[in-house]
Amino acid sequence: MADQIKVTIKVNDNGSLRVTGPVELVDAEGNPFEHKETFSLCRCGGSGNKPFCDGTHKSIGFESAPRAKQNE
């Protein structure tokens, strides 16, 4: 079985979604966005460069720090 490369999406506290790994990001019509292998997606809705994060979350006071539920 070939080695599979893992893509990671990290939910940053009060900020973006950080995507690391080889992934294709496409718009609603299937057109690909140009990006590097590691990039951040806007989560606050305020970016002037959607779908990418431009740091606007810092100036608008966006707050969100969700945590994954742990199995006990």
XYZ file of C-alpha atoms in Angstrom:
72
model
C 0.000 0.000 0.000
C 1.405 3.408 -0.978
C 2.214 5.946 1.712
C -0.639 8.406 2.116
C 0.129 12.044 2.766
C -1.935 13.457 5.600
C -3.681 16.810 5.278
C -4.162 18.671 8.566
C -6.665 21.462 9.222
C -6.017 23.257 12.505
C -8.701 25.482 14.040
C -6.693 28.386 15.458
C -8.094 30.072 18.568
C -9.757 33.359 17.598
C -8.413 33.034 14.072
C -8.143 31.124 10.860
C -8.286 27.523 9.710
C -4.668 26.544 8.956
C -4.434 23.957 6.168
C -1.224 21.960 5.821
C -0.647 19.350 3.140
C -1.452 18.760 -0.504
C -5.080 19.697 -1.074
C -7.050 21.206 -3.935
C -9.213 24.190 -3.002
C -11.950 24.962 -5.538
C -14.762 27.514 -5.807
C -18.469 26.681 -6.253
C -17.932 26.165 -9.995
C -14.971 23.830 -9.510
C -12.311 26.384 -10.450
C -9.120 25.935 -8.429
C -7.691 28.653 -6.212
C -3.926 29.128 -6.406
C -2.276 28.521 -3.028
C 0.795 27.109 -1.359
C 0.845 23.753 0.399
C 0.258 25.548 3.716
C -2.333 28.333 3.856
C -4.997 29.833 6.119
C -8.720 30.091 5.432
C -10.861 32.913 6.847
C -13.173 31.896 9.652
C -14.358 35.321 10.820
C -15.962 36.418 7.544
C -14.097 39.723 7.484
C -11.177 38.959 5.182
C -10.745 41.121 2.111
C -9.076 38.143 0.413
C -11.701 35.409 0.904
C -11.534 32.496 1.171
C -8.034 33.174 2.523
C -7.280 34.809 5.878
C -5.739 38.283 5.793
C -5.555 38.795 9.569
C -8.745 40.882 9.833
C -9.927 38.680 12.731
C -7.413 40.472 14.968
C -8.809 43.960 14.290
C -12.508 43.035 14.524
C -12.214 41.130 17.799
C -13.258 37.726 16.411
C -13.488 35.183 19.217
C -13.934 31.461 18.843
C -11.929 28.677 20.444
C -13.753 25.381 19.872
C -12.311 22.155 21.194
C -12.747 18.642 19.869
C -14.661 16.326 22.160
C -12.418 13.718 23.744
C -13.560 10.115 23.942
C -13.495 8.870 27.503
